[in-house]
Amino acid sequence: MAHTSAAAAAGHKPKKSKQSPHSGMSKALIRRETISAYCFLLPSLLFFVTFVVVPMFICVFYSFTEYGLGGVKGFAGLDNYLKLFQDPIFHRGFLNTVLIVAVAVPTVTAFSLWVSSAIYKMHAIPRSFFRCVFYLPVVTGSVAITVVWKWILDPYNGILNQVAGTTGFDWLGNQRTAIWFIILILFTTSIGQPIVLYVAALGNVDQSLVEAAQVDGATKLQVFWKIKWPQIMPTTLYVMVITTINSFQCFALIQLLTKGGPLNSTMTIMYQVYDTAYRLNDLGYACAIGVVLAIIIAIFSAIQFKLAKTDD
Amino acid sequence: MNMKRPLAFLLAAGMTLGLTACGDPSQPGSSNAPASSSPSANSPDSSAVTLDLWSFNIGSFTEASNWDSILTAFNDKYPDITVNVTPINYQDGDQKLTSAITSGSGPDIIFEGPERIVGNYAREGLMVDLSDLWSKSGSDIAEGISSVSQLDGTYYMYPLSAAAHCMAINYEVFEAAGALQYIDEETRTWSTDDFKAAMEAIKTAIDNGTVSVATPGIVYCGAQGGDQGTRALVNNLYSDYYVTEDGTSYNANSAKNVQALTLLKDMVKNGSLSANASYAAAEELQAFANQTCAVTFCWNYSNYTQYAEQAQFTPFAMAFPSDDKVPALEMAGPYGFGVFDKGDQAKIDAAKTFIDFVCNDQTVGTQAVKTTGFFPVHSDWGDVYAGDADAELRAPFALMSDYLGRYYNLTGGWTEQRALWWPMLAEILTTDADVQTAADNYVNQANANIK
């Protein structure tokens, strides 16, 4: 342990042990444990395959068909995908989605790390209090949250206009401001989980390394970057990937607040999937949009994994 | 090989695609047991049929229990047919129906209007021919209602009730602002100039502090909910139509409609109206009930009953203003039934029996009509509200039926154009966009879907 930590503190990657985790175990025991592990995995695996993997392949299949309310009318080939390139709403939705991700992911990650750094050393009671405060929007229903924000942003009776003295200004009905309020509300509902994770991750940082670095005269910034940051990197990666996926899939806020408007200024790819499928009943095209969104998310996730340079 | 990375990608992709491909788990009839209001006394036998009826929240048909007395009467006469009612609403009803229909678990009967029954489902070949019901009992139903219940000469909907969409004013605010002079209280009509003058009078009264509303009126353009109001407002101002006479083109870019849109834009600019791209009809109605605005463009008896308790003023139903004071209102409904063709003749026959009973039995039909809050499509039934305690309150809405205009909601590409109408309004009324250009763009896009 000491060897590993010292190597990490020195900025070197710890050498992976070539020893098998099963060293010293009999083959029968390994087999028994493997079977037990699969048994434990089975319920969630069944659920995952039934409700995620199978629909995923069904969706890919339908994306190549002309699929409406009356069922599959024929094979569409790549038509649904080609349509995407000519669809200005998709283009707008793509740009808005990228904007939401580009703003939300770094701000959520940075803010939650900042808050966690401030509270993880606190006494248990205030620490729990702050965790509760920031986690509250996560457990509060999105409908309740949007209703409150609607009140705040109402053009005539909203608190924001009362405070700002801009009575009548339609924050969610203005092309320039609507998307930023979507991002703001998404931000408030996204920071809870990262804060809880970061508080736990920071609490697990090896204090002996921190103390050793401090004894060696390391500044607070150096301690953070050289000691803490590498150790919380897996958490950071998880937070970034989850926030990226959540941002890409931002739907409820838009459905409840703006319906993609005004003038598609808050349209996202995810909302277009819903709108195309359930309002326009063009299910084949909706599936194609969903497939493209999945590919985009996978690319973003791959980039994040690559940048984070970790195997976790 | 390290499997974590590909597994993570698979998870990310699956989480996205799952939403598209999976049916909504909250859909009625799947994980959530449908609210059943069927009598349980029936003993099943070989001829027993169970029907699923999905009912949109029309009038007071908001809960399954409101069907109870109708179903009890039906089961007294037809004990072998059980009807399970699932109420759905306009917020997510389309999503639930789409999920259910595509997964093969859709209802047997739907209670809605021709826009969905004929325009959406019959056009997709999903509905049963109801011409036999029309032949049997439809002779006293008005031609306008008959024509919208059919597609290519085949009847797919059998109607129960209908009414007219109108608007309403806050009577006390109009009185305080001196704007009552601009309305004809007897006929409940007003001219475009009267409307303009009334709104300006209220704006002046707001500025003077005479009235406490925040704005004279709100043109909502944040979603398609209640878009019949904004359609009727634009079309009536200079007496034009939403769709050309031959139904081959949407018509927002006609000279008269552009004139109407320009007038609204000017009124928004001078403050005698507001335009809100974050408001749909529900928000505007709430603002009207809260006395935030002095008029609503989305009114009917159903909305009246919904907001009556909240409104601490007199909501006075009015026809939409028009230059010639001859309004052409959009029909609310006609609301009625359609039967999904699921290949089960016994269910189809039972569904027709149910529809025939609810729509053609005058006693039960009257009860059903009153629950919708509208008026019967059978002219032979006369005034079903005569003698009722609230007959006087309903009178203005009965008057509105005299102003019914053309029904254009079955024009091809209707669903698609609805998604274009309110963004066009938002573009015109909340930005500096050129009215004619925005209207032309809307018409070009809307016409692309007319088949």
JSON list of N, CA and C in Angstrom, two decimals, chain B residues 21-73:
[
{"chain": "B", "resi": 21, "resn": "ALA", "atom": "N", "xyz": [-37.04, 3.31, -28.28]},
{"chain": "B", "resi": 21, "resn": "ALA", "atom": "CA", "xyz": [-37.62, 2.05, -28.71]},
{"chain": "B", "resi": 21, "resn": "ALA", "atom": "C", "xyz": [-38.61, 1.46, -27.73]},
{"chain": "B", "resi": 22, "resn": "CYS", "atom": "N", "xyz": [-38.44, 1.79, -26.46]},
{"chain": "B", "resi": 22, "resn": "CYS", "atom": "CA", "xyz": [-39.35, 1.21, -25.47]},
{"chain": "B", "resi": 22, "resn": "CYS", "atom": "C", "xyz": [-40.68, 1.93, -25.50]},
{"chain": "B", "resi": 23, "resn": "GLY", "atom": "N", "xyz": [-41.74, 1.20, -25.29]},
{"chain": "B", "resi": 23, "resn": "GLY", "atom": "CA", "xyz": [-43.02, 1.84, -25.06]},
{"chain": "B", "resi": 23, "resn": "GLY", "atom": "C", "xyz": [-42.96, 2.51, -23.71]},
{"chain": "B", "resi": 24, "resn": "ASP", "atom": "N", "xyz": [-43.75, 3.56, -23.54]},
{"chain": "B", "resi": 24, "resn": "ASP", "atom": "CA", "xyz": [-43.76, 4.25, -22.26]},
{"chain": "B", "resi": 24, "resn": "ASP", "atom": "C", "xyz": [-44.31, 3.33, -21.19]},
{"chain": "B", "resi": 25, "resn": "PRO", "atom": "N", "xyz": [-43.49, 3.03, -20.16]},
{"chain": "B", "resi": 25, "resn": "PRO", "atom": "CA", "xyz": [-43.96, 2.10, -19.15]},
{"chain": "B", "resi": 25, "resn": "PRO", "atom": "C", "xyz": [-45.14, 2.63, -18.36]},
{"chain": "B", "resi": 26, "resn": "SER", "atom": "N", "xyz": [-45.33, 3.96, -18.41]},
{"chain": "B", "resi": 26, "resn": "SER", "atom": "CA", "xyz": [-46.44, 4.51, -17.65]},
{"chain": "B", "resi": 26, "resn": "SER", "atom": "C", "xyz": [-47.73, 4.54, -18.44]},
{"chain": "B", "resi": 27, "resn": "GLN", "atom": "N", "xyz": [-47.66, 3.99, -19.64]},
{"chain": "B", "resi": 27, "resn": "GLN", "atom": "CA", "xyz": [-48.85, 4.05, -20.48]},
{"chain": "B", "resi": 27, "resn": "GLN", "atom": "C", "xyz": [-50.00, 3.29, -19.85]},
{"chain": "B", "resi": 28, "resn": "PRO", "atom": "N", "xyz": [-51.20, 3.75, -20.07]},
{"chain": "B", "resi": 28, "resn": "PRO", "atom": "CA", "xyz": [-52.34, 3.04, -19.53]},
{"chain": "B", "resi": 28, "resn": "PRO", "atom": "C", "xyz": [-52.39, 1.64, -20.12]},
{"chain": "B", "resi": 29, "resn": "GLY", "atom": "N", "xyz": [-52.78, 0.74, -19.32]},
{"chain": "B", "resi": 29, "resn": "GLY", "atom": "CA", "xyz": [-52.96, -0.60, -19.82]},
{"chain": "B", "resi": 29, "resn": "GLY", "atom": "C", "xyz": [-51.70, -1.43, -19.76]},
{"chain": "B", "resi": 30, "resn": "SER", "atom": "N", "xyz": [-50.55, -0.82, -19.40]},
{"chain": "B", "resi": 30, "resn": "SER", "atom": "CA", "xyz": [-49.36, -1.64, -19.28]},
{"chain": "B", "resi": 30, "resn": "SER", "atom": "C", "xyz": [-49.10, -1.92, -17.81]},
{"chain": "B", "resi": 31, "resn": "SER", "atom": "N", "xyz": [-48.12, -1.24, -17.24]},
{"chain": "B", "resi": 31, "resn": "SER", "atom": "CA", "xyz": [-47.83, -1.53, -15.84]},
{"chain": "B", "resi": 31, "resn": "SER", "atom": "C", "xyz": [-48.89, -0.94, -14.92]},
{"chain": "B", "resi": 32, "resn": "ASN", "atom": "N", "xyz": [-49.41, 0.20, -15.33]},
{"chain": "B", "resi": 32, "resn": "ASN", "atom": "CA", "xyz": [-50.46, 0.79, -14.52]},
{"chain": "B", "resi": 32, "resn": "ASN", "atom": "C", "xyz": [-51.80, 0.18, -14.91]},
{"chain": "B", "resi": 33, "resn": "ALA", "atom": "N", "xyz": [-52.45, -0.38, -13.96]},
{"chain": "B", "resi": 33, "resn": "ALA", "atom": "CA", "xyz": [-53.75, -0.95, -14.26]},
{"chain": "B", "resi": 33, "resn": "ALA", "atom": "C", "xyz": [-54.71, 0.15, -14.64]},
{"chain": "B", "resi": 34, "resn": "PRO", "atom": "N", "xyz": [-55.47, -0.02, -15.69]},
{"chain": "B", "resi": 34, "resn": "PRO", "atom": "CA", "xyz": [-56.41, 1.02, -16.10]},
{"chain": "B", "resi": 34, "resn": "PRO", "atom": "C", "xyz": [-57.48, 1.23, -15.04]},
{"chain": "B", "resi": 35, "resn": "ALA", "atom": "N", "xyz": [-57.86, 2.48, -14.91]},
{"chain": "B", "resi": 35, "resn": "ALA", "atom": "CA", "xyz": [-58.92, 2.78, -13.96]},
{"chain": "B", "resi": 35, "resn": "ALA", "atom": "C", "xyz": [-60.21, 2.19, -14.50]},
{"chain": "B", "resi": 36, "resn": "SER", "atom": "N", "xyz": [-60.68, 1.20, -13.87]},
{"chain": "B", "resi": 36, "resn": "SER", "atom": "CA", "xyz": [-61.86, 0.53, -14.38]},
{"chain": "B", "resi": 36, "resn": "SER", "atom": "C", "xyz": [-63.10, 1.05, -13.70]},
{"chain": "B", "resi": 37, "resn": "SER", "atom": "N", "xyz": [-64.05, 1.34, -14.50]},
{"chain": "B", "resi": 37, "resn": "SER", "atom": "CA", "xyz": [-65.31, 1.75, -13.89]},
{"chain": "B", "resi": 37, "resn": "SER", "atom": "C", "xyz": [-66.42, 0.83, -14.37]},
{"chain": "B", "resi": 38, "resn": "SER", "atom": "N", "xyz": [-66.01, -0.34, -14.80]},
{"chain": "B", "resi": 38, "resn": "SER", "atom": "CA", "xyz": [-67.02, -1.25, -15.30]},
{"chain": "B", "resi": 38, "resn": "SER", "atom": "C", "xyz": [-67.72, -1.97, -14.16]},
{"chain": "B", "resi": 39, "resn": "PRO", "atom": "N", "xyz": [-68.97, -2.29, -14.33]},
{"chain": "B", "resi": 39, "resn": "PRO", "atom": "CA", "xyz": [-69.67, -3.03, -13.31]},
{"chain": "B", "resi": 39, "resn": "PRO", "atom": "C", "xyz": [-69.05, -4.41, -13.16]},
{"chain": "B", "resi": 40, "resn": "SER", "atom": "N", "xyz": [-68.98, -4.90, -11.99]},
{"chain": "B", "resi": 40, "resn": "SER", "atom": "CA", "xyz": [-68.33, -6.18, -11.78]},
{"chain": "B", "resi": 40, "resn": "SER", "atom": "C", "xyz": [-69.33, -7.33, -11.67]},
{"chain": "B", "resi": 41, "resn": "ALA", "atom": "N", "xyz": [-70.58, -7.01, -11.79]},
{"chain": "B", "resi": 41, "resn": "ALA", "atom": "CA", "xyz": [-71.59, -8.02, -11.55]},
{"chain": "B", "resi": 41, "resn": "ALA", "atom": "C", "xyz": [-71.74, -9.02, -12.70]},
{"chain": "B", "resi": 42, "resn": "ASN", "atom": "N", "xyz": [-71.14, -8.67, -13.86]},
{"chain": "B", "resi": 42, "resn": "ASN", "atom": "CA", "xyz": [-71.36, -9.54, -15.00]},
{"chain": "B", "resi": 42, "resn": "ASN", "atom": "C", "xyz": [-70.68, -10.88, -14.83]},
{"chain": "B", "resi": 43, "resn": "SER", "atom": "N", "xyz": [-71.42, -11.92, -15.08]},
{"chain": "B", "resi": 43, "resn": "SER", "atom": "CA", "xyz": [-70.80, -13.23, -15.04]},
{"chain": "B", "resi": 43, "resn": "SER", "atom": "C", "xyz": [-70.32, -13.55, -16.45]},
{"chain": "B", "resi": 44, "resn": "PRO", "atom": "N", "xyz": [-69.03, -13.78, -16.61]},
{"chain": "B", "resi": 44, "resn": "PRO", "atom": "CA", "xyz": [-68.52, -14.02, -17.94]},
{"chain": "B", "resi": 44, "resn": "PRO", "atom": "C", "xyz": [-69.07, -15.31, -18.53]},
{"chain": "B", "resi": 45, "resn": "ASP", "atom": "N", "xyz": [-69.45, -15.26, -19.78]},
{"chain": "B", "resi": 45, "resn": "ASP", "atom": "CA", "xyz": [-69.83, -16.48, -20.47]},
{"chain": "B", "resi": 45, "resn": "ASP", "atom": "C", "xyz": [-69.19, -16.44, -21.85]},
{"chain": "B", "resi": 46, "resn": "SER", "atom": "N", "xyz": [-69.59, -17.36, -22.70]},
{"chain": "B", "resi": 46, "resn": "SER", "atom": "CA", "xyz": [-68.91, -17.47, -23.98]},
{"chain": "B", "resi": 46, "resn": "SER", "atom": "C", "xyz": [-69.11, -16.23, -24.84]},
{"chain": "B", "resi": 47, "resn": "SER", "atom": "N", "xyz": [-70.22, -15.50, -24.64]},
{"chain": "B", "resi": 47, "resn": "SER", "atom": "CA", "xyz": [-70.48, -14.33, -25.48]},
{"chain": "B", "resi": 47, "resn": "SER", "atom": "C", "xyz": [-70.00, -13.03, -24.83]},
{"chain": "B", "resi": 48, "resn": "ALA", "atom": "N", "xyz": [-69.40, -13.16, -23.67]},
{"chain": "B", "resi": 48, "resn": "ALA", "atom": "CA", "xyz": [-68.97, -11.95, -22.96]},
{"chain": "B", "resi": 48, "resn": "ALA", "atom": "C", "xyz": [-67.82, -11.27, -23.70]},
{"chain": "B", "resi": 49, "resn": "VAL", "atom": "N", "xyz": [-67.90, -9.96, -23.76]},
{"chain": "B", "resi": 49, "resn": "VAL", "atom": "CA", "xyz": [-66.86, -9.16, -24.43]},
{"chain": "B", "resi": 49, "resn": "VAL", "atom": "C", "xyz": [-66.42, -8.06, -23.49]},
{"chain": "B", "resi": 50, "resn": "THR", "atom": "N", "xyz": [-65.14, -7.86, -23.42]},
{"chain": "B", "resi": 50, "resn": "THR", "atom": "CA", "xyz": [-64.61, -6.76, -22.62]},
{"chain": "B", "resi": 50, "resn": "THR", "atom": "C", "xyz": [-63.96, -5.74, -23.55]},
{"chain": "B", "resi": 51, "resn": "LEU", "atom": "N", "xyz": [-64.36, -4.50, -23.40]},
{"chain": "B", "resi": 51, "resn": "LEU", "atom": "CA", "xyz": [-63.85, -3.43, -24.26]},
{"chain": "B", "resi": 51, "resn": "LEU", "atom": "C", "xyz": [-63.02, -2.44, -23.45]},
{"chain": "B", "resi": 52, "resn": "ASP", "atom": "N", "xyz": [-61.96, -1.96, -24.04]},
{"chain": "B", "resi": 52, "resn": "ASP", "atom": "CA", "xyz": [-61.18, -0.89, -23.42]},
{"chain": "B", "resi": 52, "resn": "ASP", "atom": "C", "xyz": [-61.52, 0.42, -24.11]},
{"chain": "B", "resi": 53, "resn": "LEU", "atom": "N", "xyz": [-62.02, 1.35, -23.32]},
{"chain": "B", "resi": 53, "resn": "LEU", "atom": "CA", "xyz": [-62.36, 2.68, -23.84]},
{"chain": "B", "resi": 53, "resn": "LEU", "atom": "C", "xyz": [-61.38, 3.68, -23.27]},
{"chain": "B", "resi": 54, "resn": "TRP", "atom": "N", "xyz": [-60.67, 4.37, -24.12]},
{"chain": "B", "resi": 54, "resn": "TRP", "atom": "CA", "xyz": [-59.79, 5.45, -23.67]},
{"chain": "B", "resi": 54, "resn": "TRP", "atom": "C", "xyz": [-60.49, 6.76, -23.97]},
{"chain": "B", "resi": 55, "resn": "SER", "atom": "N", "xyz": [-60.66, 7.53, -22.92]},
{"chain": "B", "resi": 55, "resn": "SER", "atom": "CA", "xyz": [-61.47, 8.74, -23.03]},
{"chain": "B", "resi": 55, "resn": "SER", "atom": "C", "xyz": [-60.62, 9.97, -22.75]},
{"chain": "B", "resi": 56, "resn": "PHE", "atom": "N", "xyz": [-60.53, 10.88, -23.71]},
{"chain": "B", "resi": 56, "resn": "PHE", "atom": "CA", "xyz": [-59.86, 12.15, -23.45]},
{"chain": "B", "resi": 56, "resn": "PHE", "atom": "C", "xyz": [-60.68, 12.96, -22.45]},
{"chain": "B", "resi": 57, "resn": "ASN", "atom": "N", "xyz": [-60.01, 13.88, -21.79]},
{"chain": "B", "resi": 57, "resn": "ASN", "atom": "CA", "xyz": [-60.67, 14.64, -20.71]},
{"chain": "B", "resi": 57, "resn": "ASN", "atom": "C", "xyz": [-61.54, 15.76, -21.28]},
{"chain": "B", "resi": 58, "resn": "ILE", "atom": "N", "xyz": [-62.62, 15.35, -21.89]},
{"chain": "B", "resi": 58, "resn": "ILE", "atom": "CA", "xyz": [-63.55, 16.29, -22.50]},
{"chain": "B", "resi": 58, "resn": "ILE", "atom": "C", "xyz": [-64.62, 16.66, -21.48]},
{"chain": "B", "resi": 59, "resn": "GLY", "atom": "N", "xyz": [-64.75, 17.93, -21.20]},
{"chain": "B", "resi": 59, "resn": "GLY", "atom": "CA", "xyz": [-65.71, 18.36, -20.20]},
{"chain": "B", "resi": 59, "resn": "GLY", "atom": "C", "xyz": [-65.41, 17.72, -18.86]},
{"chain": "B", "resi": 60, "resn": "SER", "atom": "N", "xyz": [-66.41, 17.05, -18.30]},
{"chain": "B", "resi": 60, "resn": "SER", "atom": "CA", "xyz": [-66.22, 16.42, -16.99]},
{"chain": "B", "resi": 60, "resn": "SER", "atom": "C", "xyz": [-65.79, 14.96, -17.11]},
{"chain": "B", "resi": 61, "resn": "PHE", "atom": "N", "xyz": [-65.52, 14.51, -18.31]},
{"chain": "B", "resi": 61, "resn": "PHE", "atom": "CA", "xyz": [-65.01, 13.14, -18.45]},
{"chain": "B", "resi": 61, "resn": "PHE", "atom": "C", "xyz": [-63.52, 13.09, -18.12]},
{"chain": "B", "resi": 62, "resn": "THR", "atom": "N", "xyz": [-63.19, 13.62, -16.97]},
{"chain": "B", "resi": 62, "resn": "THR", "atom": "CA", "xyz": [-61.79, 13.66, -16.57]},
{"chain": "B", "resi": 62, "resn": "THR", "atom": "C", "xyz": [-61.41, 12.44, -15.75]},
{"chain": "B", "resi": 63, "resn": "GLU", "atom": "N", "xyz": [-62.40, 11.80, -15.18]},
{"chain": "B", "resi": 63, "resn": "GLU", "atom": "CA", "xyz": [-62.14, 10.61, -14.35]},
{"chain": "B", "resi": 63, "resn": "GLU", "atom": "C", "xyz": [-63.02, 9.46, -14.80]},
{"chain": "B", "resi": 64, "resn": "ALA", "atom": "N", "xyz": [-62.51, 8.27, -14.61]},
{"chain": "B", "resi": 64, "resn": "ALA", "atom": "CA", "xyz": [-63.25, 7.08, -15.03]},
{"chain": "B", "resi": 64, "resn": "ALA", "atom": "C", "xyz": [-64.60, 6.99, -14.33]},
{"chain": "B", "resi": 65, "resn": "SER", "atom": "N", "xyz": [-64.65, 7.46, -13.09]},
{"chain": "B", "resi": 65, "resn": "SER", "atom": "CA", "xyz": [-65.88, 7.34, -12.31]},
{"chain": "B", "resi": 65, "resn": "SER", "atom": "C", "xyz": [-67.03, 8.15, -12.93]},
{"chain": "B", "resi": 66, "resn": "ASN", "atom": "N", "xyz": [-66.69, 9.16, -13.73]},
{"chain": "B", "resi": 66, "resn": "ASN", "atom": "CA", "xyz": [-67.74, 9.96, -14.36]},
{"chain": "B", "resi": 66, "resn": "ASN", "atom": "C", "xyz": [-68.48, 9.19, -15.46]},
{"chain": "B", "resi": 67, "resn": "TRP", "atom": "N", "xyz": [-67.93, 8.04, -15.80]},
{"chain": "B", "resi": 67, "resn": "TRP", "atom": "CA", "xyz": [-68.61, 7.18, -16.77]},
{"chain": "B", "resi": 67, "resn": "TRP", "atom": "C", "xyz": [-69.53, 6.17, -16.08]},
{"chain": "B", "resi": 68, "resn": "ASP", "atom": "N", "xyz": [-69.43, 6.09, -14.76]},
{"chain": "B", "resi": 68, "resn": "ASP", "atom": "CA", "xyz": [-70.10, 5.00, -14.02]},
{"chain": "B", "resi": 68, "resn": "ASP", "atom": "C", "xyz": [-71.58, 4.86, -14.33]},
{"chain": "B", "resi": 69, "resn": "SER", "atom": "N", "xyz": [-72.32, 5.97, -14.22]},
{"chain": "B", "resi": 69, "resn": "SER", "atom": "CA", "xyz": [-73.76, 5.87, -14.39]},
{"chain": "B", "resi": 69, "resn": "SER", "atom": "C", "xyz": [-74.12, 5.47, -15.82]},
{"chain": "B", "resi": 70, "resn": "ILE", "atom": "N", "xyz": [-73.33, 5.95, -16.78]},
{"chain": "B", "resi": 70, "resn": "ILE", "atom": "CA", "xyz": [-73.57, 5.59, -18.19]},
{"chain": "B", "resi": 70, "resn": "ILE", "atom": "C", "xyz": [-73.32, 4.11, -18.39]},
{"chain": "B", "resi": 71, "resn": "LEU", "atom": "N", "xyz": [-72.23, 3.63, -17.79]},
{"chain": "B", "resi": 71, "resn": "LEU", "atom": "CA", "xyz": [-71.89, 2.21, -17.94]},
{"chain": "B", "resi": 71, "resn": "LEU", "atom": "C", "xyz": [-72.89, 1.31, -17.21]},
{"chain": "B", "resi": 72, "resn": "THR", "atom": "N", "xyz": [-73.39, 1.79, -16.10]},
{"chain": "B", "resi": 72, "resn": "THR", "atom": "CA", "xyz": [-74.39, 1.01, -15.36]},
{"chain": "B", "resi": 72, "resn": "THR", "atom": "C", "xyz": [-75.65, 0.85, -16.21]},
{"chain": "B", "resi": 73, "resn": "ALA", "atom": "N", "xyz": [-76.06, 1.96, -16.79]},
{"chain": "B", "resi": 73, "resn": "ALA", "atom": "CA", "xyz": [-77.25, 1.91, -17.66]},
{"chain": "B", "resi": 73, "resn": "ALA", "atom": "C", "xyz": [-77.00, 0.98, -18.85]}
]
